[in-house]
One Martini backbone bead per residue (centre of mass of N, CA, C, O) as a GRO file, in nm:
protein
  146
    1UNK     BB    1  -0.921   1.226  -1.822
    2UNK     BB    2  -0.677   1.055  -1.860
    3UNK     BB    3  -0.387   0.909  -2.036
    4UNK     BB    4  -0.157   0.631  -2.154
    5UNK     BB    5   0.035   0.534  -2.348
    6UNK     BB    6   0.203   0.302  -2.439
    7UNK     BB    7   0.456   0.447  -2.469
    8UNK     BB    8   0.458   0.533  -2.167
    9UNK     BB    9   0.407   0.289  -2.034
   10UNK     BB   10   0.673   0.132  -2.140
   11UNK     BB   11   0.834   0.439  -2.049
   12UNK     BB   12   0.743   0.339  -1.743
   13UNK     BB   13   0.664   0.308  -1.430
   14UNK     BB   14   0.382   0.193  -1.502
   15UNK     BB   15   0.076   0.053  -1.448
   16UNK     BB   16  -0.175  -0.179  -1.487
   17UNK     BB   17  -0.488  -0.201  -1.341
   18UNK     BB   18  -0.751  -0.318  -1.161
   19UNK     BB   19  -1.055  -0.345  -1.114
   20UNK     BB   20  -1.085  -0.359  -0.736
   21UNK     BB   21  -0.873  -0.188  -0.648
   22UNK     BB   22  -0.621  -0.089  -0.379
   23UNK     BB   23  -0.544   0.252  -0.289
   24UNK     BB   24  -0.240   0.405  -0.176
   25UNK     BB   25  -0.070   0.606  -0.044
   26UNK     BB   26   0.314   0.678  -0.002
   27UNK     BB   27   0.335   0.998  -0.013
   28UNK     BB   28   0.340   1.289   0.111
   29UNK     BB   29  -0.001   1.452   0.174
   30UNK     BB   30  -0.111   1.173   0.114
   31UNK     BB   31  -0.041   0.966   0.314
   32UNK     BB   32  -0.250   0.690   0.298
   33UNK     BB   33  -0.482   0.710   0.123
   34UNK     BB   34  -0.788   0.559   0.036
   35UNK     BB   35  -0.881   0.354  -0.231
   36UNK     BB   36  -1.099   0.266  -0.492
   37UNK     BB   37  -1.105   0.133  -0.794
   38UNK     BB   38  -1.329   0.150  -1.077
   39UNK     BB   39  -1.106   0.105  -1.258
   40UNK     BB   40  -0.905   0.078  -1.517
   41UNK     BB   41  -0.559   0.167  -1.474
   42UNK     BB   42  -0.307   0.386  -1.401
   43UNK     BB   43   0.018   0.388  -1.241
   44UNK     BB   44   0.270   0.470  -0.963
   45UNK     BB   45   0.509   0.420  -0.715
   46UNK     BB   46   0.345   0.583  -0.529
   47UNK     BB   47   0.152   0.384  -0.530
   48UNK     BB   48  -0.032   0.121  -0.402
   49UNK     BB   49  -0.127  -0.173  -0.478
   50UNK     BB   50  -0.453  -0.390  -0.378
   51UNK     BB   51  -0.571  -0.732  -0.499
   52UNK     BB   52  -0.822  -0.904  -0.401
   53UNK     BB   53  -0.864  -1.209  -0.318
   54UNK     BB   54  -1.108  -1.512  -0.292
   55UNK     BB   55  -1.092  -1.412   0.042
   56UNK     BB   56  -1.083  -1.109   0.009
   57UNK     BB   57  -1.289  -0.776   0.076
   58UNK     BB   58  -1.224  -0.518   0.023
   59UNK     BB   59  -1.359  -0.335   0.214
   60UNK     BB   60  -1.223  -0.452   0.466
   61UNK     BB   61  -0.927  -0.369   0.353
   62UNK     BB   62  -1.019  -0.084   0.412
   63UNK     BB   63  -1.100  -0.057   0.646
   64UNK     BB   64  -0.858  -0.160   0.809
   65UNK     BB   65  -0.673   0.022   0.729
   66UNK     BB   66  -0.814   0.280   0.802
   67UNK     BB   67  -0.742   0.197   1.134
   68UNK     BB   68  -0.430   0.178   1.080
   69UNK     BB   69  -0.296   0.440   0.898
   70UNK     BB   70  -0.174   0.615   1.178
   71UNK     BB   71   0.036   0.397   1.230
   72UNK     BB   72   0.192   0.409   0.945
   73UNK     BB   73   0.263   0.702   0.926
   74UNK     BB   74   0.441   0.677   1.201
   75UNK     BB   75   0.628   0.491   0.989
   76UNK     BB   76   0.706   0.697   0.857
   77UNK     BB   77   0.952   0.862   0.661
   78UNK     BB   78   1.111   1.135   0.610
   79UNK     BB   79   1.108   1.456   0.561
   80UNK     BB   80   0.915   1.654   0.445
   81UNK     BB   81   0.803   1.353   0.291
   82UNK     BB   82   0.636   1.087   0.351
   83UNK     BB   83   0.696   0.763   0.364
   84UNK     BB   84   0.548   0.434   0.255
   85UNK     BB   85   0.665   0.134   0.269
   86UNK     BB   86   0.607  -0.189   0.067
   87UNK     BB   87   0.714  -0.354   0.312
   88UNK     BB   88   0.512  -0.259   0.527
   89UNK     BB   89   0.244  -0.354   0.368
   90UNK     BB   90   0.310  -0.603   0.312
   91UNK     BB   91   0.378  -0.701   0.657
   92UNK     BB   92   0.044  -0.682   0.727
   93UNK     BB   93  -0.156  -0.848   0.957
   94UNK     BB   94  -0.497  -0.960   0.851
   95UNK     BB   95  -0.713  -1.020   0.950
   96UNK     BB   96  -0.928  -1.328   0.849
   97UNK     BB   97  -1.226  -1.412   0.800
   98UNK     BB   98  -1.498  -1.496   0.672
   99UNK     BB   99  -1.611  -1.389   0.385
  100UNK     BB  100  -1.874  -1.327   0.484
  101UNK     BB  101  -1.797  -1.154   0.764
  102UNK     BB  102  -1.682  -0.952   0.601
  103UNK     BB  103  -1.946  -0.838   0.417
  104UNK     BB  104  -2.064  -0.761   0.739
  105UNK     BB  105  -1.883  -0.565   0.818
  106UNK     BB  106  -1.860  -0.385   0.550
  107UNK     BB  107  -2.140  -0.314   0.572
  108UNK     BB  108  -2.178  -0.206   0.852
  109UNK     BB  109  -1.911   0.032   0.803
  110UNK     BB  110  -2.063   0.196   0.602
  111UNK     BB  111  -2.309   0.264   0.743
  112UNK     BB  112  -2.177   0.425   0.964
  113UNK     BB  113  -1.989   0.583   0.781
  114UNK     BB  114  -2.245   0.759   0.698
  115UNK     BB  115  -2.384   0.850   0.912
  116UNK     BB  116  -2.118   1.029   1.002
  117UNK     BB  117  -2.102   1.199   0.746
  118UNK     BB  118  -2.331   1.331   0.795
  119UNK     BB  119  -2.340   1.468   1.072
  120UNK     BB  120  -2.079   1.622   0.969
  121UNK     BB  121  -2.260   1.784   0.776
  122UNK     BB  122  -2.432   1.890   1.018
  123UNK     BB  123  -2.202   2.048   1.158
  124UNK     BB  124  -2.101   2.226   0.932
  125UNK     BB  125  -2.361   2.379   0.930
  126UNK     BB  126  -2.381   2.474   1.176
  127UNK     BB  127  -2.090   2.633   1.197
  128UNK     BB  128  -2.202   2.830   0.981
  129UNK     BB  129  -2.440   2.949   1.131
  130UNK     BB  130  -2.279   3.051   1.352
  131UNK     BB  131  -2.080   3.236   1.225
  132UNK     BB  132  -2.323   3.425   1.101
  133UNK     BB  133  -2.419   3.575   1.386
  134UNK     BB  134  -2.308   3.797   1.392
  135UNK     BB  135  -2.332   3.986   1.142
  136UNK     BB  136  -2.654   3.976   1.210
  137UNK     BB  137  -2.610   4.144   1.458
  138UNK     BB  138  -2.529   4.369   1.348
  139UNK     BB  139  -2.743   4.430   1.132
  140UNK     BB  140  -2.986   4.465   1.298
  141UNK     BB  141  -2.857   4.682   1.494
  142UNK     BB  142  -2.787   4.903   1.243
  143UNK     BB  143  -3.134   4.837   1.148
  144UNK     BB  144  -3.334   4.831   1.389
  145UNK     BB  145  -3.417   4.521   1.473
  146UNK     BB  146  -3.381   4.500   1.785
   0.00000   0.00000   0.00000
């Protein structure tokens, strides 16, 4: 939805990244959140770029962080605002076994973690229908229904 022009990038900390990059929040409240980039972008020193080579796949790479995060956030420095440094994520040992076994490991908890999502928000329209029944109890009530 928006751009930066050559000048702007030549005149900025940011930098363009590679589509299939994963990308770590670095500051803030949202310190830690993560997602794969999916064009190229630029981005600026908020972010940690993350850009997968030929041994390793990035979604194992997002799955092991993503188990990770709750561990980097604890370490995170910061009075107000949270932060994660580059030296910490840089630091991070990732085991990796063979790149078949990761796109196997990847595939499996993509599926368990959408099976995950769905449940969620099976249970939170079910609390959406709980919470509207005293109103309904009411309603019913004050209109001769009961």
């Amino acid at each position: 939805e928006e751009a930066i022009t050559d000048l702007g990038l030549h005149n900025s900390s940011a930098k363009i990244i590679p589509a299939g990059s994963l990308l770590m929040a670095m500051y803030g409240a949202t310190v830690g959140r993560l997602s794969i980039c999916e064009i190229e972008a630029a981005t600026n020193q908020a972010i940690c770029t993350i850009t997968p080579n030929n041994i390793s796949e990035k979604e194992y790479i997002l799955y092991f962080l993503l188990n990770i995060r709750n561990d980097l956030i604890k370490t995170s420095f910061g009075g107000a605002q949270p932060n994660i440094s580059q030296t910490v994520i840089k630091n991070i040992s990732l085991p990796l076994p063979s790149f078949h076994e990761q796109r196997m490991i990847a595939a499996l908890l993509k599926e368990q973690m959408k099976a995950v999502d769905e449940a969620r928000k099976a249970a939170e329209t079910g609390l959406e229908d709980i919470n509207k029944l005293p109103a309904s109890l009411l309603h019913k009530a004050f209109n001769g229904e009961l």
